[in-house]
PDB file of C-alpha atoms and ligand atoms in Angstrom:
ATOM      1  CA  UNK A 271     -27.128  -2.649   2.229  1.00  0.00           C
ATOM      2  CA  UNK A 272     -24.344  -1.632  -0.179  1.00  0.00           C
ATOM      3  CA  UNK A 273     -21.028  -3.440   0.064  1.00  0.00           C
ATOM      4  CA  UNK A 274     -18.100  -1.098   0.753  1.00  0.00           C
ATOM      5  CA  UNK A 275     -15.303  -0.826  -1.790  1.00  0.00           C
ATOM      6  CA  UNK A 276     -11.768   0.259  -0.916  1.00  0.00           C
ATOM      7  CA  UNK A 277      -9.552   0.612  -3.981  1.00  0.00           C
ATOM      8  CA  UNK A 278      -5.861   1.524  -4.076  1.00  0.00           C
ATOM      9  CA  UNK A 279      -4.871   3.464  -7.195  1.00  0.00           C
ATOM     10  CA  UNK A 280      -1.096   3.233  -7.416  1.00  0.00           C
ATOM     11  CA  UNK A 281      -0.903   5.567 -10.417  1.00  0.00           C
ATOM     12  CA  UNK A 282       2.546   5.613 -12.086  1.00  0.00           C
ATOM     13  CA  UNK A 283       4.298   4.232  -9.020  1.00  0.00           C
ATOM     14  CA  UNK A 284       5.860   0.907  -8.031  1.00  0.00           C
ATOM     15  CA  UNK A 285       8.509  -0.999  -9.901  1.00  0.00           C
ATOM     16  CA  UNK A 286       7.777  -4.706  -9.993  1.00  0.00           C
ATOM     17  CA  UNK A 287       9.782  -5.591  -6.900  1.00  0.00           C
ATOM     18  CA  UNK A 288       8.147  -2.732  -5.003  1.00  0.00           C
ATOM     19  CA  UNK A 289       4.706  -3.835  -6.175  1.00  0.00           C
ATOM     20  CA  UNK A 290       5.462  -7.318  -4.962  1.00  0.00           C
ATOM     21  CA  UNK A 291       6.506  -6.161  -1.508  1.00  0.00           C
ATOM     22  CA  UNK A 292       3.542  -3.816  -1.124  1.00  0.00           C
ATOM     23  CA  UNK A 293       1.096  -6.501  -2.228  1.00  0.00           C
ATOM     24  CA  UNK A 294       2.548  -9.119   0.136  1.00  0.00           C
ATOM     25  CA  UNK A 295       2.249  -6.724   3.068  1.00  0.00           C
ATOM     26  CA  UNK A 296      -1.319  -5.794   2.158  1.00  0.00           C
ATOM     27  CA  UNK A 297      -2.301  -9.449   1.787  1.00  0.00           C
ATOM     28  CA  UNK A 298      -1.008 -10.340   5.227  1.00  0.00           C
ATOM     29  CA  UNK A 299      -2.561  -7.201   6.731  1.00  0.00           C
ATOM     30  CA  UNK A 300      -6.066  -7.870   5.452  1.00  0.00           C
ATOM     31  CA  UNK A 301      -5.995 -11.660   5.879  1.00  0.00           C
ATOM     32  CA  UNK A 302      -8.043 -11.673   9.094  1.00  0.00           C
ATOM     33  CA  UNK A 303     -10.786  -9.321   7.884  1.00  0.00           C
ATOM     34  CA  UNK A 304     -14.090 -11.157   8.097  1.00  0.00           C
ATOM     35  CA  UNK A 305     -16.330  -8.388   6.806  1.00  0.00           C
ATOM     36  CA  UNK A 306     -17.514  -8.703   3.210  1.00  0.00           C
ATOM     37  CA  UNK A 307     -16.120  -5.733   1.317  1.00  0.00           C
ATOM     38  CA  UNK A 308     -14.433  -5.263  -2.052  1.00  0.00           C
ATOM     39  CA  UNK A 309     -10.690  -4.622  -1.775  1.00  0.00           C
ATOM     40  CA  UNK A 310      -9.071  -3.619  -5.065  1.00  0.00           C
ATOM     41  CA  UNK A 311      -5.509  -2.925  -6.079  1.00  0.00           C
ATOM     42  CA  UNK A 312      -4.849  -0.939  -9.259  1.00  0.00           C
ATOM     43  CA  UNK A 313      -1.138  -1.201 -10.086  1.00  0.00           C
ATOM     44  CA  UNK A 314       0.425   0.136 -13.273  1.00  0.00           C
ATOM     45  CA  UNK A 315       0.153  -2.221 -16.271  1.00  0.00           C
ATOM     46  CA  UNK A 316       3.739  -3.401 -15.833  1.00  0.00           C
ATOM     47  CA  UNK A 317       2.971  -4.880 -12.417  1.00  0.00           C
ATOM     48  CA  UNK A 318      -0.441  -6.411 -13.128  1.00  0.00           C
ATOM     49  CA  UNK A 319       0.980  -9.916 -13.475  1.00  0.00           C
ATOM     50  CA  UNK A 320       3.093  -9.606 -10.311  1.00  0.00           C
ATOM     51  CA  UNK A 321       0.095  -8.534  -8.266  1.00  0.00           C
ATOM     52  CA  UNK A 322      -2.189 -11.056  -9.932  1.00  0.00           C
ATOM     53  CA  UNK A 323       0.098 -13.952  -8.963  1.00  0.00           C
ATOM     54  CA  UNK A 324       0.236 -12.854  -5.354  1.00  0.00           C
ATOM     55  CA  UNK A 325      -3.465 -12.128  -4.759  1.00  0.00           C
ATOM     56  CA  UNK A 326      -4.703 -15.395  -6.206  1.00  0.00           C
ATOM     57  CA  UNK A 327      -6.868 -17.120  -3.602  1.00  0.00           C
ATOM     58  CA  UNK A 328      -7.116 -13.983  -1.414  1.00  0.00           C
ATOM     59  CA  UNK A 329     -10.054 -11.580  -1.099  1.00  0.00           C
ATOM     60  CA  UNK A 330      -8.190  -8.879  -3.058  1.00  0.00           C
ATOM     61  CA  UNK A 331      -9.217  -8.100  -6.631  1.00  0.00           C
ATOM     62  CA  UNK A 332      -7.192  -6.648  -9.468  1.00  0.00           C
ATOM     63  CA  UNK A 333      -8.030  -3.411 -11.261  1.00  0.00           C
ATOM     64  CA  UNK A 334      -6.462  -1.461 -14.115  1.00  0.00           C
ATOM     65  CA  UNK A 335      -6.157   2.319 -14.024  1.00  0.00           C
ATOM     66  CA  UNK A 336      -7.453   2.882 -17.552  1.00  0.00           C
ATOM     67  CA  UNK A 337      -8.502   1.029 -20.700  1.00  0.00           C
ATOM     68  CA  UNK A 338      -9.065   1.644 -24.421  1.00  0.00           C
ATOM     69  CA  UNK A 339     -12.446   1.260 -26.116  1.00  0.00           C
ATOM     70  CA  UNK A 340     -11.537  -0.983 -29.045  1.00  0.00           C
ATOM     71  CA  UNK A 341     -10.962  -4.684 -28.657  1.00  0.00           C
ATOM     72  CA  UNK A 342      -7.891  -5.110 -30.874  1.00  0.00           C
ATOM     73  CA  UNK A 343      -6.125  -3.505 -33.808  1.00  0.00           C
ATOM     74  CA  UNK A 344      -3.782  -0.710 -34.763  1.00  0.00           C
ATOM     75  CA  UNK A 345      -3.925   1.380 -31.578  1.00  0.00           C
ATOM     76  CA  UNK A 346      -0.297   1.700 -30.564  1.00  0.00           C
ATOM     77  CA  UNK A 347       0.193   1.851 -26.837  1.00  0.00           C
ATOM     78  CA  UNK A 348      -3.386   1.037 -25.904  1.00  0.00           C
ATOM     79  CA  UNK A 349      -4.786  -1.893 -23.900  1.00  0.00           C
ATOM     80  CA  UNK A 350      -8.269  -3.330 -24.469  1.00  0.00           C
ATOM     81  CA  UNK A 351     -10.828  -4.597 -21.949  1.00  0.00           C
ATOM     82  CA  UNK A 352     -10.285  -8.146 -23.213  1.00  0.00           C
ATOM     83  CA  UNK A 353      -6.544  -7.820 -22.625  1.00  0.00           C
ATOM     84  CA  UNK A 354      -7.149  -6.588 -19.102  1.00  0.00           C
ATOM     85  CA  UNK A 355      -9.487  -9.502 -18.385  1.00  0.00           C
ATOM     86  CA  UNK A 356      -6.821 -11.801 -19.809  1.00  0.00           C
ATOM     87  CA  UNK A 357      -4.300 -10.190 -17.439  1.00  0.00           C
ATOM     88  CA  UNK A 358      -6.540 -10.989 -14.473  1.00  0.00           C
ATOM     89  CA  UNK A 359      -8.329  -7.672 -13.973  1.00  0.00           C
ATOM     90  CA  UNK A 360     -11.940  -7.690 -12.833  1.00  0.00           C
ATOM     91  CA  UNK A 361     -12.147  -3.901 -12.695  1.00  0.00           C
ATOM     92  CA  UNK A 362     -10.836  -0.798 -14.361  1.00  0.00           C
ATOM     93  CA  UNK A 363     -10.814   2.834 -13.332  1.00  0.00           C
ATOM     94  CA  UNK A 364     -12.069   5.159 -16.095  1.00  0.00           C
ATOM     95  CA  UNK A 365     -12.033   8.946 -16.381  1.00  0.00           C
ATOM     96  CA  UNK A 366      -9.644   9.700 -13.533  1.00  0.00           C
ATOM     97  CA  UNK A 367      -9.144  13.465 -13.274  1.00  0.00           C
ATOM     98  CA  UNK A 368      -5.452  13.059 -14.063  1.00  0.00           C
ATOM     99  CA  UNK A 369      -6.437  11.542 -17.411  1.00  0.00           C
ATOM    100  CA  UNK A 370      -9.123  14.166 -18.004  1.00  0.00           C
ATOM    101  CA  UNK A 371      -6.776  17.008 -17.008  1.00  0.00           C
ATOM    102  CA  UNK A 372      -3.359  15.921 -18.267  1.00  0.00           C
ATOM    103  CA  UNK A 373      -4.406  13.829 -21.279  1.00  0.00           C
ATOM    104  CA  UNK A 374      -7.499  15.789 -22.284  1.00  0.00           C
ATOM    105  CA  UNK A 375      -9.855  12.860 -21.885  1.00  0.00           C
ATOM    106  CA  UNK A 376     -13.379  14.075 -22.607  1.00  0.00           C
ATOM    107  CA  UNK A 377     -16.748  12.850 -21.364  1.00  0.00           C
ATOM    108  CA  UNK A 378     -17.347  11.136 -24.699  1.00  0.00           C
ATOM    109  CA  UNK A 379     -14.040   9.246 -24.513  1.00  0.00           C
ATOM    110  CA  UNK A 380     -14.893   8.234 -20.956  1.00  0.00           C
ATOM    111  CA  UNK A 381     -18.251   6.951 -22.162  1.00  0.00           C
ATOM    112  CA  UNK A 382     -16.698   4.892 -24.969  1.00  0.00           C
ATOM    113  CA  UNK A 383     -14.395   3.241 -22.448  1.00  0.00           C
ATOM    114  CA  UNK A 384     -17.287   2.520 -20.080  1.00  0.00           C
ATOM    115  CA  UNK A 385     -19.380   0.932 -22.840  1.00  0.00           C
ATOM    116  CA  UNK A 386     -16.536  -1.220 -24.132  1.00  0.00           C
ATOM    117  CA  UNK A 387     -15.548  -2.406 -20.672  1.00  0.00           C
ATOM    118  CA  UNK A 388     -19.036  -3.315 -19.498  1.00  0.00           C
ATOM    119  CA  UNK A 389     -19.831  -5.057 -22.786  1.00  0.00           C
ATOM    120  CA  UNK A 390     -16.680  -7.148 -22.558  1.00  0.00           C
ATOM    121  CA  UNK A 391     -17.232  -8.130 -18.928  1.00  0.00           C
ATOM    122  CA  UNK A 392     -14.872  -5.733 -17.182  1.00  0.00           C
ATOM    123  CA  UNK A 393     -16.349  -3.898 -14.191  1.00  0.00           C
ATOM    124  CA  UNK A 394     -16.003  -0.121 -14.041  1.00  0.00           C
ATOM    125  CA  UNK A 395     -15.148   2.606 -11.553  1.00  0.00           C
ATOM    126  CA  UNK A 396     -16.071   5.847 -13.342  1.00  0.00           C
ATOM    127  CA  UNK A 397     -14.523   8.994 -11.849  1.00  0.00           C
ATOM    128  CA  UNK A 398     -16.220  12.377 -11.728  1.00  0.00           C
ATOM    129  CA  UNK A 399     -15.451  15.596  -9.897  1.00  0.00           C
ATOM    130  CA  UNK A 400     -15.095  19.333 -10.108  1.00  0.00           C
ATOM    131  CA  UNK A 401     -11.995  21.566 -10.093  1.00  0.00           C
ATOM    132  CA  UNK A 402     -11.395  24.154  -7.381  1.00  0.00           C
ATOM    133  CA  UNK A 403     -12.430  26.952  -9.742  1.00  0.00           C
ATOM    134  CA  UNK A 404     -15.675  25.174 -10.570  1.00  0.00           C
ATOM    135  CA  UNK A 405     -16.408  24.643  -6.862  1.00  0.00           C
ATOM    136  CA  UNK A 406     -15.683  28.281  -6.068  1.00  0.00           C
ATOM    137  CA  UNK A 407     -18.020  29.323  -8.889  1.00  0.00           C
ATOM    138  CA  UNK A 408     -20.799  27.203  -7.378  1.00  0.00           C
ATOM    139  CA  UNK A 409     -20.777  24.834 -10.360  1.00  0.00           C
ATOM    140  CA  UNK A 410     -20.013  21.563  -8.540  1.00  0.00           C
ATOM    141  CA  UNK A 411     -23.384  19.859  -8.958  1.00  0.00           C
ATOM    142  CA  UNK A 412     -23.770  21.004 -12.589  1.00  0.00           C
ATOM    143  CA  UNK A 413     -20.327  19.691 -13.524  1.00  0.00           C
ATOM    144  CA  UNK A 414     -20.829  16.384 -11.765  1.00  0.00           C
ATOM    145  CA  UNK A 415     -24.319  16.046 -13.247  1.00  0.00           C
ATOM    146  CA  UNK A 416     -22.958  16.505 -16.770  1.00  0.00           C
ATOM    147  CA  UNK A 417     -20.186  13.967 -16.157  1.00  0.00           C
ATOM    148  CA  UNK A 418     -22.521  11.397 -14.580  1.00  0.00           C
ATOM    149  CA  UNK A 419     -25.211  11.795 -17.231  1.00  0.00           C
ATOM    150  CA  UNK A 420     -22.684  11.462 -19.999  1.00  0.00           C
ATOM    151  CA  UNK A 421     -21.249   8.354 -18.340  1.00  0.00           C
ATOM    152  CA  UNK A 422     -24.540   6.531 -17.860  1.00  0.00           C
ATOM    153  CA  UNK A 423     -27.424   7.902 -19.946  1.00  0.00           C
ATOM    154  CA  UNK A 424     -28.891   4.997 -21.901  1.00  0.00           C
ATOM    155  CA  UNK A 425     -26.413   2.569 -20.388  1.00  0.00           C
ATOM    156  CA  UNK A 426     -27.710  -0.953 -20.520  1.00  0.00           C
ATOM    157  CA  UNK A 427     -26.633  -2.481 -17.255  1.00  0.00           C
ATOM    158  CA  UNK A 428     -28.471  -5.303 -15.520  1.00  0.00           C
ATOM    159  CA  UNK A 429     -26.145  -5.664 -12.552  1.00  0.00           C
ATOM    160  CA  UNK A 430     -25.403  -2.463 -10.657  1.00  0.00           C
ATOM    161  CA  UNK A 431     -22.668  -4.175  -8.639  1.00  0.00           C
ATOM    162  CA  UNK A 432     -20.497  -3.993 -11.797  1.00  0.00           C
ATOM    163  CA  UNK A 433     -20.536  -0.203 -11.948  1.00  0.00           C
ATOM    164  CA  UNK A 434     -19.203   2.206  -9.334  1.00  0.00           C
ATOM    165  CA  UNK A 435     -18.996   5.975  -9.437  1.00  0.00           C
ATOM    166  CA  UNK A 436     -16.028   7.618  -7.700  1.00  0.00           C
ATOM    167  CA  UNK A 437     -16.627  11.211  -6.689  1.00  0.00           C
ATOM    168  CA  UNK A 438     -13.189  12.784  -6.661  1.00  0.00           C
ATOM    169  CA  UNK A 439     -13.053  16.555  -6.284  1.00  0.00           C
ATOM    170  CA  UNK A 440      -9.977  17.470  -8.325  1.00  0.00           C
ATOM    171  CA  UNK A 441      -8.807  19.959  -5.706  1.00  0.00           C
ATOM    172  CA  UNK A 442      -8.653  17.187  -3.113  1.00  0.00           C
ATOM    173  CA  UNK A 443      -6.578  14.698  -5.099  1.00  0.00           C
ATOM    174  CA  UNK A 444      -3.015  14.373  -3.887  1.00  0.00           C
ATOM    175  CA  UNK A 445      -3.234  17.715  -2.109  1.00  0.00           C
ATOM    176  CA  UNK A 446      -3.740  16.504   1.445  1.00  0.00           C
ATOM    177  CA  UNK A 447      -6.905  18.618   1.481  1.00  0.00           C
ATOM    178  CA  UNK A 448      -9.886  16.261   1.594  1.00  0.00           C
ATOM    179  CA  UNK A 449     -13.478  17.334   1.110  1.00  0.00           C
ATOM    180  CA  UNK A 450     -15.280  17.329   4.438  1.00  0.00           C
ATOM    181  CA  UNK A 451     -17.689  14.447   5.004  1.00  0.00           C
ATOM    182  CA  UNK A 452     -20.572  16.907   4.618  1.00  0.00           C
ATOM    183  CA  UNK A 453     -19.247  18.383   1.352  1.00  0.00           C
ATOM    184  CA  UNK A 454     -18.770  14.870  -0.011  1.00  0.00           C
ATOM    185  CA  UNK A 455     -22.137  13.633   1.196  1.00  0.00           C
ATOM    186  CA  UNK A 456     -23.920  16.528  -0.536  1.00  0.00           C
ATOM    187  CA  UNK A 457     -22.403  15.539  -3.876  1.00  0.00           C
ATOM    188  CA  UNK A 458     -22.864  11.795  -3.300  1.00  0.00           C
ATOM    189  CA  UNK A 459     -26.541  12.347  -2.500  1.00  0.00           C
ATOM    190  CA  UNK A 460     -26.889  14.431  -5.679  1.00  0.00           C
ATOM    191  CA  UNK A 461     -25.222  11.680  -7.715  1.00  0.00           C
ATOM    192  CA  UNK A 462     -27.603   9.110  -6.259  1.00  0.00           C
ATOM    193  CA  UNK A 463     -30.532  11.296  -7.249  1.00  0.00           C
ATOM    194  CA  UNK A 464     -29.153  11.807 -10.780  1.00  0.00           C
ATOM    195  CA  UNK A 465     -28.553   8.076 -11.288  1.00  0.00           C
ATOM    196  CA  UNK A 466     -31.962   7.299  -9.794  1.00  0.00           C
ATOM    197  CA  UNK A 467     -33.639   9.672 -12.242  1.00  0.00           C
ATOM    198  CA  UNK A 468     -31.936   7.937 -15.136  1.00  0.00           C
ATOM    199  CA  UNK A 469     -32.174   4.334 -14.039  1.00  0.00           C
ATOM    200  CA  UNK A 470     -35.043   4.192 -11.597  1.00  0.00           C
ATOM    201  CA  UNK A 471     -35.383   2.218  -8.425  1.00  0.00           C
ATOM    202  CA  UNK A 472     -32.527  -0.274  -8.779  1.00  0.00           C
ATOM    203  CA  UNK A 473     -29.970   2.419  -8.546  1.00  0.00           C
ATOM    204  CA  UNK A 474     -30.378   2.614  -4.780  1.00  0.00           C
ATOM    205  CA  UNK A 475     -27.835  -0.198  -4.907  1.00  0.00           C
ATOM    206  CA  UNK A 476     -25.270   1.763  -6.934  1.00  0.00           C
ATOM    207  CA  UNK A 477     -22.052   2.285  -5.034  1.00  0.00           C
ATOM    208  CA  UNK A 478     -20.644   5.815  -4.928  1.00  0.00           C
ATOM    209  CA  UNK A 479     -17.166   5.974  -3.441  1.00  0.00           C
ATOM    210  CA  UNK A 480     -15.151   9.042  -2.430  1.00  0.00           C
ATOM    211  CA  UNK A 481     -11.587   9.858  -3.497  1.00  0.00           C
ATOM    212  CA  UNK A 482      -9.319  12.751  -2.570  1.00  0.00           C
ATOM    213  CA  UNK A 483      -6.699  12.655   0.197  1.00  0.00           C
ATOM    214  CA  UNK A 484      -8.349   9.800   2.069  1.00  0.00           C
ATOM    215  CA  UNK A 485      -6.205   8.829   5.049  1.00  0.00           C
ATOM    216  CA  UNK A 486      -6.385   6.713   8.176  1.00  0.00           C
ATOM    217  CA  UNK A 487      -7.601   9.691  10.176  1.00  0.00           C
ATOM    218  CA  UNK A 488     -10.476  10.760   7.901  1.00  0.00           C
ATOM    219  CA  UNK A 489     -11.857   7.504   6.469  1.00  0.00           C
ATOM    220  CA  UNK A 490     -14.105   6.762   9.438  1.00  0.00           C
ATOM    221  CA  UNK A 491     -16.031  10.018   9.311  1.00  0.00           C
ATOM    222  CA  UNK A 492     -16.381   9.788   5.523  1.00  0.00           C
ATOM    223  CA  UNK A 493     -17.826   6.280   5.748  1.00  0.00           C
ATOM    224  CA  UNK A 494     -20.313   7.429   8.365  1.00  0.00           C
ATOM    225  CA  UNK A 495     -22.113   9.364   5.632  1.00  0.00           C
ATOM    226  CA  UNK A 496     -25.196   7.678   4.237  1.00  0.00           C
ATOM    227  CA  UNK A 497     -24.203   7.843   0.571  1.00  0.00           C
ATOM    228  CA  UNK A 498     -20.459   7.182   0.811  1.00  0.00           C
ATOM    229  CA  UNK A 499     -19.844   3.531   0.012  1.00  0.00           C
ATOM    230  CA  UNK A 500     -16.090   3.324   0.135  1.00  0.00           C
ATOM    231  CA  UNK A 501     -12.982   5.090  -1.098  1.00  0.00           C
ATOM    232  CA  UNK A 502     -10.576   5.371  -4.003  1.00  0.00           C
ATOM    233  CA  UNK A 503      -7.173   5.912  -2.474  1.00  0.00           C
ATOM    234  CA  UNK A 504      -4.025   7.279  -4.064  1.00  0.00           C
ATOM    235  CA  UNK A 505      -1.147   8.303  -1.786  1.00  0.00           C
ATOM    236  CA  UNK A 506      -2.251   6.393   1.316  1.00  0.00           C
ATOM    237  CA  UNK A 507      -2.505   3.241  -0.785  1.00  0.00           C
ATOM    238  CA  UNK A 508       1.224   3.229  -1.499  1.00  0.00           C
ATOM    239  CA  UNK A 509       1.903   2.367   2.109  1.00  0.00           C
ATOM    240  CA  UNK A 510       0.735  -1.070   3.261  1.00  0.00           C
ATOM    241  CA  UNK A 511       0.239  -0.009   6.843  1.00  0.00           C
ATOM    242  CA  UNK A 512      -2.076   2.901   6.045  1.00  0.00           C
ATOM    243  CA  UNK A 513      -3.958   1.031   3.299  1.00  0.00           C
ATOM    244  CA  UNK A 514      -4.569  -1.925   5.614  1.00  0.00           C
ATOM    245  CA  UNK A 515      -5.731   0.369   8.430  1.00  0.00           C
ATOM    246  CA  UNK A 516      -8.190   2.053   6.055  1.00  0.00           C
ATOM    247  CA  UNK A 517      -9.509  -1.309   4.865  1.00  0.00           C
ATOM    248  CA  UNK A 518      -9.887  -2.473   8.464  1.00  0.00           C
ATOM    249  CA  UNK A 519     -11.843   0.636   9.414  1.00  0.00           C
ATOM    250  CA  UNK A 520     -14.169   0.028   6.492  1.00  0.00           C
ATOM    251  CA  UNK A 521     -14.506  -3.575   7.606  1.00  0.00           C
ATOM    252  CA  UNK A 522     -15.475  -2.785  11.204  1.00  0.00           C
TER     253      UNK A 522
HETATM  254  C1  PEP B 276      -6.737   9.208  -6.583  1.00  0.00           C
HETATM  255  O1  PEP B 276      -5.726   9.115  -7.230  1.00  0.00           O
HETATM  256  O2  PEP B 276      -7.772   8.747  -7.055  1.00  0.00           O
HETATM  257  C2  PEP B 276      -6.676   9.857  -5.285  1.00  0.00           C
HETATM  258  C3  PEP B 276      -7.778  10.041  -4.642  1.00  0.00           C
HETATM  259  O3  PEP B 276      -5.434  10.242  -4.820  1.00  0.00           O
HETATM  260  P1  PEP B 276      -5.088  10.759  -3.321  1.00  0.00           P
HETATM  261  O4  PEP B 276      -5.711   9.765  -2.361  1.00  0.00           O
HETATM  262  O5  PEP B 276      -3.589  10.742  -3.255  1.00  0.00           O
HETATM  263  O6  PEP B 276      -5.672  12.104  -3.169  1.00  0.00           O
END
């Protein structure tokens, strides 16, 4: 049985006082959830310490939205895995489509970040997904296969709970147009097969979460799919009420 993960990616939103208010409301909203699931908040760097202080002693975990692959040195503007651990992060998102698309992050950069993070003790959510054009050209599985293989081939990982793949079709992110549960499940099942071929039996335990316009009214049907193990949430995670409702549905 794979443990669900619900992660809120706040992107470049939330000043510190807003982050504080949102976090407080989420903490009180999820306080009575008994079910064992991973609840993550990924604020911008500037609010990591605010959120960290508030979630201490709760079931919520802290995530970054990105990371650099070197540990220290002359890399102006970058933040290393060790620094994120020092700031209280247990997780980081890597390879989000906004970084791939807007900042030209390649598969090999994504891989360097994954290696550095896992080696230093930071857990990883690696994002993959096709654009609308790629889907319309029938290339979805090929694109995702290339991204997944590049992210994990030869990866030395003894604990699969430290590594999560987020399938995020680019055309569904922030557009209000989510992939149907069936469309998502097809890709999630393919990802499980790809990871299984690379890693063998243990990768049945790998969590594959879905991201792309997840909302209160579609989370339930997505989570009913066999290979969907949670969600990476953008817009709906900026509102405590909707984020808490989504977490509660996953916890039922
Ligand atoms: C995301 O940023 O990873 C995301 C899925 O955003 P949204 O939920 O807004 O589509």
